[in-house]
Coordinates of C-alpha atoms in Angstrom, one line a residue:
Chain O
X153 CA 88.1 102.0 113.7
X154 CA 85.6 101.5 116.5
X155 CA 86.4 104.7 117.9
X156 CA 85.6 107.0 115.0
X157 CA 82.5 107.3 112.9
X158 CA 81.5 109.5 109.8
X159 CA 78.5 110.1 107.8
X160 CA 77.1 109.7 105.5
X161 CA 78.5 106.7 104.3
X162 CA 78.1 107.7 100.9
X163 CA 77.5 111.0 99.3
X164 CA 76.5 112.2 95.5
X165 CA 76.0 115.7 94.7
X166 CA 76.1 117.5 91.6
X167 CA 78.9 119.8 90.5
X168 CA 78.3 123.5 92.0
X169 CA 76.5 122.6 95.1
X170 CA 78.0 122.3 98.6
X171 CA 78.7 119.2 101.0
X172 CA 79.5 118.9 104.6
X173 CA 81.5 115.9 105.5
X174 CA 81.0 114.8 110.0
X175 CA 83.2 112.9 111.5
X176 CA 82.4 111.8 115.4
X177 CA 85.4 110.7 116.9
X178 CA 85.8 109.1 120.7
X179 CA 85.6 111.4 123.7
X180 CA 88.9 111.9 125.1
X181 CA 90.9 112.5 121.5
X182 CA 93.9 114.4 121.3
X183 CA 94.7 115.4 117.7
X184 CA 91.8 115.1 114.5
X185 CA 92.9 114.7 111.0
X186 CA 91.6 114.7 107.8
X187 CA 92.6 112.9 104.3
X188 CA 91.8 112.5 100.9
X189 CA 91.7 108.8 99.4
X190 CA 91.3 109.8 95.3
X191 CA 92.4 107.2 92.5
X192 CA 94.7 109.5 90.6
X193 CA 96.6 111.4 94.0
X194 CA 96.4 108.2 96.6
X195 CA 96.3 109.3 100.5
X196 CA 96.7 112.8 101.1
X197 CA 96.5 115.2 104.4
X198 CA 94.2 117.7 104.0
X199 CA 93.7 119.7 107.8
X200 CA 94.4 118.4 111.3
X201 CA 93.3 120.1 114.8
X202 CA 95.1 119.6 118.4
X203 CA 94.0 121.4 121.3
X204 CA 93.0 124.8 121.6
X205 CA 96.0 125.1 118.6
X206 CA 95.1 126.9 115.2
X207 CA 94.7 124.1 112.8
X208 CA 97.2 123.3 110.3
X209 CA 95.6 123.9 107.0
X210 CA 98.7 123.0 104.7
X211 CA 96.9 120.3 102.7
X212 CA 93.6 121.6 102.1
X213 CA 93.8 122.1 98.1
X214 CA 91.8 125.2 97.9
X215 CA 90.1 127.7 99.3
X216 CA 86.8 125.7 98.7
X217 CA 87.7 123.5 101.0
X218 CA 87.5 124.4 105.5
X219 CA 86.8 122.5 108.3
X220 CA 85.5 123.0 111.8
X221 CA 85.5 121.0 115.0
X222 CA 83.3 121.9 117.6
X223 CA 83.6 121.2 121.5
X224 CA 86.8 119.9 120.7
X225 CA 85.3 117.1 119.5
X226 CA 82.7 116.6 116.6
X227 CA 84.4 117.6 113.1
X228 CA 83.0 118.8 109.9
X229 CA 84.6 119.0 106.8
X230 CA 83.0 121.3 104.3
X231 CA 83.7 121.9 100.1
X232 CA 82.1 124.3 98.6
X233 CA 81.1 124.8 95.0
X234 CA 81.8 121.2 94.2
X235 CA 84.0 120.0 91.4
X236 CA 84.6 116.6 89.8
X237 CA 88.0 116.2 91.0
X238 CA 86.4 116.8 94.4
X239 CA 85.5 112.9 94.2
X240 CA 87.0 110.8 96.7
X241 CA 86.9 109.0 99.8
X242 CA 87.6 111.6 102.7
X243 CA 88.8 109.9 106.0
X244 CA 88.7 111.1 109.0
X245 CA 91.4 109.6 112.2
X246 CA 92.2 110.3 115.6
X247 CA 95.1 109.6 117.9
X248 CA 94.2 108.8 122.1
X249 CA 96.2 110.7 125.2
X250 CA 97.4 106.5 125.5
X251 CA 99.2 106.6 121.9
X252 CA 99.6 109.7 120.9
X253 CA 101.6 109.0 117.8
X254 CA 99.2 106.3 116.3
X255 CA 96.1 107.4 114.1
X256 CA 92.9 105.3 114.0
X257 CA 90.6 105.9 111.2
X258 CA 87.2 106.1 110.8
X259 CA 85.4 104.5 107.9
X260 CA 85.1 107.0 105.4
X261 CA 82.8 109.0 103.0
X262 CA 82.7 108.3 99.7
X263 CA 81.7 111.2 97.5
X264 CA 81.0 111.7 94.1
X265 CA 80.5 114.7 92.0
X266 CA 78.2 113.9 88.9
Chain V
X84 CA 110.7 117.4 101.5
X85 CA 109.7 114.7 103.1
X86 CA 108.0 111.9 100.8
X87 CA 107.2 107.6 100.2
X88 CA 108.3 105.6 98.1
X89 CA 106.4 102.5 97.5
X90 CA 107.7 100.3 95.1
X91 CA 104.8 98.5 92.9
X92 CA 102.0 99.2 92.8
X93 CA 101.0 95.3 92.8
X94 CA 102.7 92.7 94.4
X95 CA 100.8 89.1 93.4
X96 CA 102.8 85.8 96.1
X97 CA 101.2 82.8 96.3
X98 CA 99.8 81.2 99.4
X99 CA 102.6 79.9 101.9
X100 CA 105.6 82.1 100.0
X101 CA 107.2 84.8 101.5
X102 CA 105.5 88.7 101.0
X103 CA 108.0 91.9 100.6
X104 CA 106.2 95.0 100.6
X105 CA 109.0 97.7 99.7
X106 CA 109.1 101.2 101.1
X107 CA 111.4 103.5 101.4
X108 CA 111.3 107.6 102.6
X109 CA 112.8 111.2 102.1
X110 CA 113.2 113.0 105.1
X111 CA 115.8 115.4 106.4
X112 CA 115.1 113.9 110.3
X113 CA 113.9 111.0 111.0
X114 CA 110.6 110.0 110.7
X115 CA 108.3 107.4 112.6
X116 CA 107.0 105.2 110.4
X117 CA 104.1 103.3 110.1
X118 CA 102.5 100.6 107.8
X119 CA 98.0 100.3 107.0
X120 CA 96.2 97.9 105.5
X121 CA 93.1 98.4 103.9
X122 CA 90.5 95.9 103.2
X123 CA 88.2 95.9 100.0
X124 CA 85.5 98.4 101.0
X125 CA 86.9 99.0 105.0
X126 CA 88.8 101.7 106.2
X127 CA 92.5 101.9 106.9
X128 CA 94.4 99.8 109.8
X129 CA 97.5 99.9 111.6
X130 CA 99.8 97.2 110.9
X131 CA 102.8 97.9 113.0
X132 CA 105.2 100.9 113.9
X133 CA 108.1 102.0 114.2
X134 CA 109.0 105.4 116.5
X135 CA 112.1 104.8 118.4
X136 CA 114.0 101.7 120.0
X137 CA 114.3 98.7 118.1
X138 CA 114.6 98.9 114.6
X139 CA 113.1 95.3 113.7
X140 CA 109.1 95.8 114.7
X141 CA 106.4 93.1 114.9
X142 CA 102.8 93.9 113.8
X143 CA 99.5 92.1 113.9
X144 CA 98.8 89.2 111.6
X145 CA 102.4 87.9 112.0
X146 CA 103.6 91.1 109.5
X147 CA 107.1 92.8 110.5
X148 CA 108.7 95.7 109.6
X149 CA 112.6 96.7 110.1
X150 CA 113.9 100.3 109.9
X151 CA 117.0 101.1 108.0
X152 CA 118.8 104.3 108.5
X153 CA 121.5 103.7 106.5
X154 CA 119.3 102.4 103.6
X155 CA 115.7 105.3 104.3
X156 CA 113.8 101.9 104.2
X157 CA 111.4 100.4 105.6
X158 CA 110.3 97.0 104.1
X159 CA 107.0 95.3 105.2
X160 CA 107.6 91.4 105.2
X161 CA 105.7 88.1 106.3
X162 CA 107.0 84.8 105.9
X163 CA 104.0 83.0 104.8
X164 CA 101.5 84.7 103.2
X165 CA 97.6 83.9 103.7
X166 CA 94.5 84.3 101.6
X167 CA 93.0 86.9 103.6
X168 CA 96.4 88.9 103.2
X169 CA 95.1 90.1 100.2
X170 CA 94.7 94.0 100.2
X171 CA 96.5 97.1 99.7
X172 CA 98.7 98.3 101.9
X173 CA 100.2 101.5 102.5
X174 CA 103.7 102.6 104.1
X175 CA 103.3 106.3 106.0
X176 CA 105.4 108.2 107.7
X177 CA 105.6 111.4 110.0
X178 CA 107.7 113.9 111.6
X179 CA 106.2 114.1 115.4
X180 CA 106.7 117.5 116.0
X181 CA 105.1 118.7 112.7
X182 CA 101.8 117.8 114.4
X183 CA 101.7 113.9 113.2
X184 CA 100.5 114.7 109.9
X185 CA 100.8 111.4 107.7
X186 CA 103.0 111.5 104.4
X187 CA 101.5 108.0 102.5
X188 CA 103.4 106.4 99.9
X189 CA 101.0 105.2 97.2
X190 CA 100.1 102.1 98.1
X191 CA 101.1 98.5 96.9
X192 CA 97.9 95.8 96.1
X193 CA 98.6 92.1 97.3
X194 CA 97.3 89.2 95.7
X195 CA 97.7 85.5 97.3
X196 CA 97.1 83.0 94.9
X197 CA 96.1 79.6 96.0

């Protein structure tokens, strides 16, 4: 959606090195999330932040995997050591103070570990 | 646990017939639930949703949606089906106070044939 953006668009590594994933979402957010969009495991959650709350980290799938979000705002979602399976598209959404129980996406990054 | 059931994974209609989209959930409370659509090579959008209230729920591009309890369903339907319906959809749904995390089924791909 208009009100979330990520970068980069598109990202290839190779296997072993490290990747940060931003996503810039509108001013004013309540909640961030993060999912996985892979052929072989569909949508899944990965990590979602609310307020000055600890994040829930339930769906990150290793310890490889963290994320940050600075200023209550600006997210980055970083895997370390990259592995094949790490390919995916990784989507970032947002729900508003005005509807707090819809998410808006953002566009996406599309990696791929070679 | 709660889980989405989506059921096909490709649904092909052909332009003007009626489009079923089947879903149906686990959940020990009930969920919200929500229906996306994703467009080749664009990020995901909300269709329509349901929370509380009225069971049958209208959605943009004249898609609707009606929750049943007694059946843990949640079928996406549009009476005539249009060209630029084609796309994969996907049926989600989430417990609000387990911070709005998403549980997606795994997607169903309409075709519209002319």
């Amino acid at each position: 959606g208009a009100g979330v953006s990520q970068s980069p668009s598109n990202k290839v590594t190779e296997k072993g090195k490290d990747v940060e994933l931003r996503c810039d979402p509108i001013s004013g957010h309540t909640a961030l999330y993060w999912y996985r969009q892979s052929l072989g495991q569909g949508l899944e959650f990965l990590i979602y932040f609310q307020g000055n709350s600890a994040p829930d980290k339930s769906g990150l799938p290793s310890d490889r995997f963290s994320a940050e979000r600075t200023g209550g705002s600006v997210s980055t979602l970083t895997i370390q050591r990259t592995q094949q399976e790490d390919s995916a598209v990784y989507l970032c959404a947002v729900t508003s103070g005005a509807s707090y129980n819809e998410q808006f996406f953002g566009p996406g990054t599309r990696l791929t570990v070679l | 646990a709660q889980s989405v059931t989506q059921l096909g994974s490709h649904v092909s209609v052909s332009e003007g017939a009626l489009v079923l989209l089947r879903c149906n959930y686990s959940s020990s409370v009930p969920p919200y639930l929500f229906w996306y659509v994703q467009y080749p090579n664009q990020g995901l959008q909300l269709l329509l949703k349901y929370t509380t209230g009225a069971t049958l729920v209208k959605g943009i591009n004249g898609f609707e949606a009606e929750f049943k309890k007694s059946e843990t369903s949640f079928h996406l339907t549009k009476p005539s089906a249009h060209m630029s319906d084609a796309a994969e959809y996907f049926c989600a749904a989430c417990i609000y106070n387990q911070g709005g995390k998403l549980i997606f089924g795994q997607g169903t791909e309409l075709s519209v044939k002319p």
